[in-house]
Amino acid sequence: MSDITDQVKAAKAATVSMSVLSTDVKDRALEAMAAALDSKRSIIIEENQKDLDEARDQIPKPMYKRMVVDDGKIDDMVKGIRSVKSLKDPVGETMSALEMDDGLMLYQVRCPVGMLGVVFESRPDVVPQIMSLCLKSGNCVAFKGGSEAYRTIKAIFDVLRSAAEEAGVTGSAFVLLESREDFKEILDMDEYIDLLIPRGSNSFVRYVQENTRIPVLGHAAGICHIYIDPECDQDMALRVALDSKIQYPAVCNAVENIIVDAAIAEEFVPKLVGMMKDNGVEVRADERVMSIVPDVNRASEEDWYEEYDDMIVAIGIVDSLEDAIDFINTHSSHHTEAIITNNMQRASVFTKMVDSADVFVNASTRFADGYRFGKGAEVGISTNKIHARGPMGMEGLMIYKYIIIGNGQVVKDYAGKDAKPFKHIRKDEDCPLR
């Protein structure tokens, strides 16, 4: 058995003690982790610079941008951990209570998933986000980050784990995998790992999904759309579209396709294209856009399915709201879409019929984020149609168990000819065994 298997096995064993850790210990550890990151920032930034120097010109530009850790990024990490600390402890929360019969109560109670594996590319800030959420939700976790950012990831991981240990959390709950062989090994650890969360490129996530028996939670791509409705405030539409593209183009919630209604295309498209080009964005367009603004690149069919993660946007024209919805549902990765309109009836149709995890009205697609959604931090963004969808905070790391509290009841009294009927009365009460 390899060393990494031993570590993951030990973390799996620690899931029981982690699941019953008191809120006081969790919050004390989270505060210690935030303070340690703040005080050790010079070490982290120094290690990050080594990674950046080595990776420069060796990896794609969007990936390189995501690697950068500066004082502002560390400030965000610290803020994120303290935000998680402020959240209510979800472990043991009663989701529902049902009086099955006199003296026979059924409770649905939240509990941790258990042992998580998180694999990610180039984003060192994943470590404090996930570790803080796992700690507050009572989960253990094994991390495998991209080798291009290994020094930075290890520095952050060591600071956080040491701080948590000093506050009373078992260090074996957190594992850092180092090599490519460790990554391949973790994909086969279905005996120990309950859930895998991959964060990275489309090809990376798909590789994980296709090479493991462990359940996978996440999204493979972020192909986000904005539909410009004819009944919109055009200044608002321009402002929202620009923010959605350039505020941080190297992430999954940046807009890739902007669809303009034909009713306002002649007036609006030149403004939109001009604004994008003035801000350094390459525009790729369909034939209808090019008939209005010729000085752009022609979009291929593949462009509408492309996650650029860069200063590139595809712009097209559709004839109606229904055509826009059909276009989006066809080309989207079901991540985040937006409509810009002053007509709330049309907005209602859009939000009901667009099949994506996040559907916004008159707001930037960049709001699709766990921290901005008030979740403290973000586990990831899921386009799966399972227990968690969209930006995931702690709810993505929680499942539930059923607890029955009785007084000697047996099933034979509720079966057969003279069966006793169930009451099945919903109750507004907490499980007394929390």
mmCIF file with all atom_site columns, N, CA and C in Angstrom, residues 57-105:
data_model
loop_
_atom_site.group_PDB
_atom_site.id
_atom_site.type_symbol
_atom_site.label_atom_id
_atom_site.label_alt_id
_atom_site.label_comp_id
_atom_site.label_asym_id
_atom_site.label_entity_id
_atom_site.label_seq_id
_atom_site.pdbx_PDB_ins_code
_atom_site.Cartn_x
_atom_site.Cartn_y
_atom_site.Cartn_z
_atom_site.occupancy
_atom_site.B_iso_or_equiv
_atom_site.pdbx_formal_charge
_atom_site.auth_seq_id
_atom_site.auth_comp_id
_atom_site.auth_asym_id
_atom_site.auth_atom_id
_atom_site.pdbx_PDB_model_num
ATOM 1   N N  . ASP A 1 57  ? 5.020   31.225 -19.984 1.00 0.00 ? 57  ASP A N  1
ATOM 2   C CA . ASP A 1 57  ? 5.125   30.765 -21.379 1.00 0.00 ? 57  ASP A CA 1
ATOM 3   C C  . ASP A 1 57  ? 5.054   29.247 -21.530 1.00 0.00 ? 57  ASP A C  1
ATOM 4   N N  . GLN A 1 58  ? 4.782   28.557 -20.435 1.00 0.00 ? 58  GLN A N  1
ATOM 5   C CA . GLN A 1 58  ? 4.702   27.094 -20.492 1.00 0.00 ? 58  GLN A CA 1
ATOM 6   C C  . GLN A 1 58  ? 3.262   26.583 -20.428 1.00 0.00 ? 58  GLN A C  1
ATOM 7   N N  . ILE A 1 59  ? 2.340   27.424 -19.998 1.00 0.00 ? 59  ILE A N  1
ATOM 8   C CA . ILE A 1 59  ? 0.944   27.009 -19.847 1.00 0.00 ? 59  ILE A CA 1
ATOM 9   C C  . ILE A 1 59  ? 0.041   28.065 -20.491 1.00 0.00 ? 59  ILE A C  1
ATOM 10  N N  . PRO A 1 60  ? -1.220  27.726 -20.788 1.00 0.00 ? 60  PRO A N  1
ATOM 11  C CA . PRO A 1 60  ? -2.133  28.708 -21.394 1.00 0.00 ? 60  PRO A CA 1
ATOM 12  C C  . PRO A 1 60  ? -2.294  29.950 -20.522 1.00 0.00 ? 60  PRO A C  1
ATOM 13  N N  . LYS A 1 61  ? -2.488  31.090 -21.176 1.00 0.00 ? 61  LYS A N  1
ATOM 14  C CA . LYS A 1 61  ? -2.592  32.364 -20.464 1.00 0.00 ? 61  LYS A CA 1
ATOM 15  C C  . LYS A 1 61  ? -3.696  32.380 -19.405 1.00 0.00 ? 61  LYS A C  1
ATOM 16  N N  . PRO A 1 62  ? -4.909  31.859 -19.688 1.00 0.00 ? 62  PRO A N  1
ATOM 17  C CA . PRO A 1 62  ? -5.943  31.854 -18.641 1.00 0.00 ? 62  PRO A CA 1
ATOM 18  C C  . PRO A 1 62  ? -5.525  31.073 -17.400 1.00 0.00 ? 62  PRO A C  1
ATOM 19  N N  . MET A 1 63  ? -4.843  29.935 -17.613 1.00 0.00 ? 63  MET A N  1
ATOM 20  C CA . MET A 1 63  ? -4.377  29.136 -16.486 1.00 0.00 ? 63  MET A CA 1
ATOM 21  C C  . MET A 1 63  ? -3.322  29.900 -15.687 1.00 0.00 ? 63  MET A C  1
ATOM 22  N N  . TYR A 1 64  ? -2.437  30.594 -16.391 1.00 0.00 ? 64  TYR A N  1
ATOM 23  C CA . TYR A 1 64  ? -1.400  31.385 -15.725 1.00 0.00 ? 64  TYR A CA 1
ATOM 24  C C  . TYR A 1 64  ? -2.018  32.471 -14.856 1.00 0.00 ? 64  TYR A C  1
ATOM 25  N N  . LYS A 1 65  ? -3.051  33.146 -15.384 1.00 0.00 ? 65  LYS A N  1
ATOM 26  C CA . LYS A 1 65  ? -3.705  34.203 -14.613 1.00 0.00 ? 65  LYS A CA 1
ATOM 27  C C  . LYS A 1 65  ? -4.322  33.654 -13.329 1.00 0.00 ? 65  LYS A C  1
ATOM 28  N N  . ARG A 1 66  ? -4.889  32.447 -13.415 1.00 0.00 ? 66  ARG A N  1
ATOM 29  C CA . ARG A 1 66  ? -5.529  31.860 -12.237 1.00 0.00 ? 66  ARG A CA 1
ATOM 30  C C  . ARG A 1 66  ? -4.515  31.445 -11.175 1.00 0.00 ? 66  ARG A C  1
ATOM 31  N N  . MET A 1 67  ? -3.250  31.307 -11.583 1.00 0.00 ? 67  MET A N  1
ATOM 32  C CA . MET A 1 67  ? -2.205  30.916 -10.632 1.00 0.00 ? 67  MET A CA 1
ATOM 33  C C  . MET A 1 67  ? -1.776  32.049 -9.718  1.00 0.00 ? 67  MET A C  1
ATOM 34  N N  . VAL A 1 68  ? -1.954  33.268 -10.156 1.00 0.00 ? 68  VAL A N  1
ATOM 35  C CA . VAL A 1 68  ? -1.374  34.415 -9.451  1.00 0.00 ? 68  VAL A CA 1
ATOM 36  C C  . VAL A 1 68  ? -1.980  34.572 -8.057  1.00 0.00 ? 68  VAL A C  1
ATOM 37  N N  . VAL A 1 69  ? -1.110  34.670 -7.054  1.00 0.00 ? 69  VAL A N  1
ATOM 38  C CA . VAL A 1 69  ? -1.525  34.962 -5.680  1.00 0.00 ? 69  VAL A CA 1
ATOM 39  C C  . VAL A 1 69  ? -0.789  36.217 -5.222  1.00 0.00 ? 69  VAL A C  1
ATOM 40  N N  . ASP A 1 70  ? -1.556  37.283 -4.990  1.00 0.00 ? 70  ASP A N  1
ATOM 41  C CA . ASP A 1 70  ? -0.984  38.528 -4.487  1.00 0.00 ? 70  ASP A CA 1
ATOM 42  C C  . ASP A 1 70  ? -1.691  38.903 -3.192  1.00 0.00 ? 70  ASP A C  1
ATOM 43  N N  . ASP A 1 71  ? -1.376  40.091 -2.656  1.00 0.00 ? 71  ASP A N  1
ATOM 44  C CA . ASP A 1 71  ? -1.992  40.508 -1.397  1.00 0.00 ? 71  ASP A CA 1
ATOM 45  C C  . ASP A 1 71  ? -3.509  40.572 -1.505  1.00 0.00 ? 71  ASP A C  1
ATOM 46  N N  . GLY A 1 72  ? -4.011  41.056 -2.652  1.00 0.00 ? 72  GLY A N  1
ATOM 47  C CA . GLY A 1 72  ? -5.456  41.124 -2.827  1.00 0.00 ? 72  GLY A CA 1
ATOM 48  C C  . GLY A 1 72  ? -6.098  39.744 -2.802  1.00 0.00 ? 72  GLY A C  1
ATOM 49  N N  . LYS A 1 73  ? -5.451  38.765 -3.452  1.00 0.00 ? 73  LYS A N  1
ATOM 50  C CA . LYS A 1 73  ? -5.988  37.406 -3.472  1.00 0.00 ? 73  LYS A CA 1
ATOM 51  C C  . LYS A 1 73  ? -5.965  36.801 -2.064  1.00 0.00 ? 73  LYS A C  1
ATOM 52  N N  . ILE A 1 74  ? -4.901  37.078 -1.319  1.00 0.00 ? 74  ILE A N  1
ATOM 53  C CA . ILE A 1 74  ? -4.841  36.561 0.066   1.00 0.00 ? 74  ILE A CA 1
ATOM 54  C C  . ILE A 1 74  ? -5.882  37.238 0.929   1.00 0.00 ? 74  ILE A C  1
ATOM 55  N N  . ASP A 1 75  ? -6.099  38.531 0.723   1.00 0.00 ? 75  ASP A N  1
ATOM 56  C CA . ASP A 1 75  ? -7.179  39.219 1.453   1.00 0.00 ? 75  ASP A CA 1
ATOM 57  C C  . ASP A 1 75  ? -8.515  38.520 1.204   1.00 0.00 ? 75  ASP A C  1
ATOM 58  N N  . ASP A 1 76  ? -8.769  38.135 -0.053  1.00 0.00 ? 76  ASP A N  1
ATOM 59  C CA . ASP A 1 76  ? -10.009 37.436 -0.390  1.00 0.00 ? 76  ASP A CA 1
ATOM 60  C C  . ASP A 1 76  ? -10.078 36.063 0.289   1.00 0.00 ? 76  ASP A C  1
ATOM 61  N N  . MET A 1 77  ? -8.948  35.371 0.343   1.00 0.00 ? 77  MET A N  1
ATOM 62  C CA . MET A 1 77  ? -8.911  34.067 1.012   1.00 0.00 ? 77  MET A CA 1
ATOM 63  C C  . MET A 1 77  ? -9.263  34.207 2.495   1.00 0.00 ? 77  MET A C  1
ATOM 64  N N  . VAL A 1 78  ? -8.646  35.189 3.132   1.00 0.00 ? 78  VAL A N  1
ATOM 65  C CA . VAL A 1 78  ? -8.898  35.423 4.560   1.00 0.00 ? 78  VAL A CA 1
ATOM 66  C C  . VAL A 1 78  ? -10.363 35.785 4.791   1.00 0.00 ? 78  VAL A C  1
ATOM 67  N N  . LYS A 1 79  ? -10.867 36.671 3.957   1.00 0.00 ? 79  LYS A N  1
ATOM 68  C CA . LYS A 1 79  ? -12.271 37.077 4.068   1.00 0.00 ? 79  LYS A CA 1
ATOM 69  C C  . LYS A 1 79  ? -13.198 35.885 3.870   1.00 0.00 ? 79  LYS A C  1
ATOM 70  N N  . GLY A 1 80  ? -12.853 35.025 2.911   1.00 0.00 ? 80  GLY A N  1
ATOM 71  C CA . GLY A 1 80  ? -13.676 33.850 2.636   1.00 0.00 ? 80  GLY A CA 1
ATOM 72  C C  . GLY A 1 80  ? -13.737 32.895 3.814   1.00 0.00 ? 80  GLY A C  1
ATOM 73  N N  . ILE A 1 81  ? -12.589 32.655 4.451   1.00 0.00 ? 81  ILE A N  1
ATOM 74  C CA . ILE A 1 81  ? -12.564 31.760 5.614   1.00 0.00 ? 81  ILE A CA 1
ATOM 75  C C  . ILE A 1 81  ? -13.402 32.333 6.743   1.00 0.00 ? 81  ILE A C  1
ATOM 76  N N  . ARG A 1 82  ? -13.278 33.625 6.987   1.00 0.00 ? 82  ARG A N  1
ATOM 77  C CA . ARG A 1 82  ? -14.056 34.241 8.076   1.00 0.00 ? 82  ARG A CA 1
ATOM 78  C C  . ARG A 1 82  ? -15.548 34.261 7.738   1.00 0.00 ? 82  ARG A C  1
ATOM 79  N N  . SER A 1 83  ? -15.851 34.348 6.451   1.00 0.00 ? 83  SER A N  1
ATOM 80  C CA . SER A 1 83  ? -17.253 34.273 6.048   1.00 0.00 ? 83  SER A CA 1
ATOM 81  C C  . SER A 1 83  ? -17.822 32.883 6.335   1.00 0.00 ? 83  SER A C  1
ATOM 82  N N  . VAL A 1 84  ? -17.041 31.838 6.079   1.00 0.00 ? 84  VAL A N  1
ATOM 83  C CA . VAL A 1 84  ? -17.477 30.481 6.404   1.00 0.00 ? 84  VAL A CA 1
ATOM 84  C C  . VAL A 1 84  ? -17.667 30.331 7.913   1.00 0.00 ? 84  VAL A C  1
ATOM 85  N N  . LYS A 1 85  ? -16.760 30.905 8.663   1.00 0.00 ? 85  LYS A N  1
ATOM 86  C CA . LYS A 1 85  ? -16.884 30.854 10.133  1.00 0.00 ? 85  LYS A CA 1
ATOM 87  C C  . LYS A 1 85  ? -18.217 31.444 10.590  1.00 0.00 ? 85  LYS A C  1
ATOM 88  N N  . SER A 1 86  ? -18.692 32.480 9.918   1.00 0.00 ? 86  SER A N  1
ATOM 89  C CA . SER A 1 86  ? -19.922 33.160 10.339  1.00 0.00 ? 86  SER A CA 1
ATOM 90  C C  . SER A 1 86  ? -21.185 32.372 9.996   1.00 0.00 ? 86  SER A C  1
ATOM 91  N N  . LEU A 1 87  ? -21.049 31.361 9.150   1.00 0.00 ? 87  LEU A N  1
ATOM 92  C CA . LEU A 1 87  ? -22.210 30.592 8.742   1.00 0.00 ? 87  LEU A CA 1
ATOM 93  C C  . LEU A 1 87  ? -22.678 29.640 9.841   1.00 0.00 ? 87  LEU A C  1
ATOM 94  N N  . LYS A 1 88  ? -23.947 29.318 9.796   1.00 0.00 ? 88  LYS A N  1
ATOM 95  C CA . LYS A 1 88  ? -24.511 28.362 10.749  1.00 0.00 ? 88  LYS A CA 1
ATOM 96  C C  . LYS A 1 88  ? -23.928 26.978 10.497  1.00 0.00 ? 88  LYS A C  1
ATOM 97  N N  . ASP A 1 89  ? -23.609 26.264 11.569  1.00 0.00 ? 89  ASP A N  1
ATOM 98  C CA . ASP A 1 89  ? -23.119 24.889 11.463  1.00 0.00 ? 89  ASP A CA 1
ATOM 99  C C  . ASP A 1 89  ? -24.261 24.016 10.941  1.00 0.00 ? 89  ASP A C  1
ATOM 100 N N  . PRO A 1 90  ? -24.091 23.360 9.774   1.00 0.00 ? 90  PRO A N  1
ATOM 101 C CA . PRO A 1 90  ? -25.199 22.588 9.200   1.00 0.00 ? 90  PRO A CA 1
ATOM 102 C C  . PRO A 1 90  ? -25.332 21.174 9.763   1.00 0.00 ? 90  PRO A C  1
ATOM 103 N N  . VAL A 1 91  ? -24.295 20.683 10.434  1.00 0.00 ? 91  VAL A N  1
ATOM 104 C CA . VAL A 1 91  ? -24.304 19.294 10.875  1.00 0.00 ? 91  VAL A CA 1
ATOM 105 C C  . VAL A 1 91  ? -25.361 19.081 11.959  1.00 0.00 ? 91  VAL A C  1
ATOM 106 N N  . GLY A 1 92  ? -26.231 18.120 11.740  1.00 0.00 ? 92  GLY A N  1
ATOM 107 C CA . GLY A 1 92  ? -27.282 17.817 12.700  1.00 0.00 ? 92  GLY A CA 1
ATOM 108 C C  . GLY A 1 92  ? -28.541 18.643 12.528  1.00 0.00 ? 92  GLY A C  1
ATOM 109 N N  . GLU A 1 93  ? -28.562 19.529 11.544  1.00 0.00 ? 93  GLU A N  1
ATOM 110 C CA . GLU A 1 93  ? -29.754 20.349 11.311  1.00 0.00 ? 93  GLU A CA 1
ATOM 111 C C  . GLU A 1 93  ? -30.927 19.471 10.871  1.00 0.00 ? 93  GLU A C  1
ATOM 112 N N  . THR A 1 94  ? -32.085 19.696 11.467  1.00 0.00 ? 94  THR A N  1
ATOM 113 C CA . THR A 1 94  ? -33.274 18.937 11.107  1.00 0.00 ? 94  THR A CA 1
ATOM 114 C C  . THR A 1 94  ? -33.895 19.520 9.844   1.00 0.00 ? 94  THR A C  1
ATOM 115 N N  . MET A 1 95  ? -33.997 18.690 8.808   1.00 0.00 ? 95  MET A N  1
ATOM 116 C CA . MET A 1 95  ? -34.583 19.123 7.547   1.00 0.00 ? 95  MET A CA 1
ATOM 117 C C  . MET A 1 95  ? -36.096 18.931 7.547   1.00 0.00 ? 95  MET A C  1
ATOM 118 N N  . SER A 1 96  ? -36.571 17.872 8.188   1.00 0.00 ? 96  SER A N  1
ATOM 119 C CA . SER A 1 96  ? -38.008 17.629 8.287   1.00 0.00 ? 96  SER A CA 1
ATOM 120 C C  . SER A 1 96  ? -38.286 16.710 9.467   1.00 0.00 ? 96  SER A C  1
ATOM 121 N N  . ALA A 1 97  ? -39.502 16.803 9.980   1.00 0.00 ? 97  ALA A N  1
ATOM 122 C CA . ALA A 1 97  ? -39.935 15.939 11.086  1.00 0.00 ? 97  ALA A CA 1
ATOM 123 C C  . ALA A 1 97  ? -41.337 15.429 10.777  1.00 0.00 ? 97  ALA A C  1
ATOM 124 N N  . LEU A 1 98  ? -41.552 14.146 10.984  1.00 0.00 ? 98  LEU A N  1
ATOM 125 C CA . LEU A 1 98  ? -42.830 13.506 10.659  1.00 0.00 ? 98  LEU A CA 1
ATOM 126 C C  . LEU A 1 98  ? -43.269 12.620 11.820  1.00 0.00 ? 98  LEU A C  1
ATOM 127 N N  . GLU A 1 99  ? -44.467 12.903 12.342  1.00 0.00 ? 99  GLU A N  1
ATOM 128 C CA . GLU A 1 99  ? -45.033 12.022 13.364  1.00 0.00 ? 99  GLU A CA 1
ATOM 129 C C  . GLU A 1 99  ? -45.704 10.848 12.648  1.00 0.00 ? 99  GLU A C  1
ATOM 130 N N  . MET A 1 100 ? -45.033 9.704  12.685  1.00 0.00 ? 100 MET A N  1
ATOM 131 C CA . MET A 1 100 ? -45.575 8.521  12.022  1.00 0.00 ? 100 MET A CA 1
ATOM 132 C C  . MET A 1 100 ? -46.780 7.965  12.788  1.00 0.00 ? 100 MET A C  1
ATOM 133 N N  . ASP A 1 101 ? -46.682 8.026  14.122  1.00 0.00 ? 101 ASP A N  1
ATOM 134 C CA . ASP A 1 101 ? -47.757 7.585  15.013  1.00 0.00 ? 101 ASP A CA 1
ATOM 135 C C  . ASP A 1 101 ? -47.447 8.123  16.398  1.00 0.00 ? 101 ASP A C  1
ATOM 136 N N  . ASP A 1 102 ? -48.326 7.958  17.322  1.00 0.00 ? 102 ASP A N  1
ATOM 137 C CA . ASP A 1 102 ? -48.071 8.395  18.692  1.00 0.00 ? 102 ASP A CA 1
ATOM 138 C C  . ASP A 1 102 ? -46.763 7.776  19.195  1.00 0.00 ? 102 ASP A C  1
ATOM 139 N N  . GLY A 1 103 ? -45.846 8.622  19.614  1.00 0.00 ? 103 GLY A N  1
ATOM 140 C CA . GLY A 1 103 ? -44.580 8.128  20.150  1.00 0.00 ? 103 GLY A CA 1
ATOM 141 C C  . GLY A 1 103 ? -43.635 7.557  19.115  1.00 0.00 ? 103 GLY A C  1
ATOM 142 N N  . LEU A 1 104 ? -43.878 7.817  17.823  1.00 0.00 ? 104 LEU A N  1
ATOM 143 C CA . LEU A 1 104 ? -43.007 7.304  16.762  1.00 0.00 ? 104 LEU A CA 1
ATOM 144 C C  . LEU A 1 104 ? -42.699 8.457  15.798  1.00 0.00 ? 104 LEU A C  1
ATOM 145 N N  . MET A 1 105 ? -41.504 9.039  15.932  1.00 0.00 ? 105 MET A N  1
ATOM 146 C CA . MET A 1 105 ? -41.119 10.219 15.153  1.00 0.00 ? 105 MET A CA 1
ATOM 147 C C  . MET A 1 105 ? -40.003 9.886  14.165  1.00 0.00 ? 105 MET A C  1
#
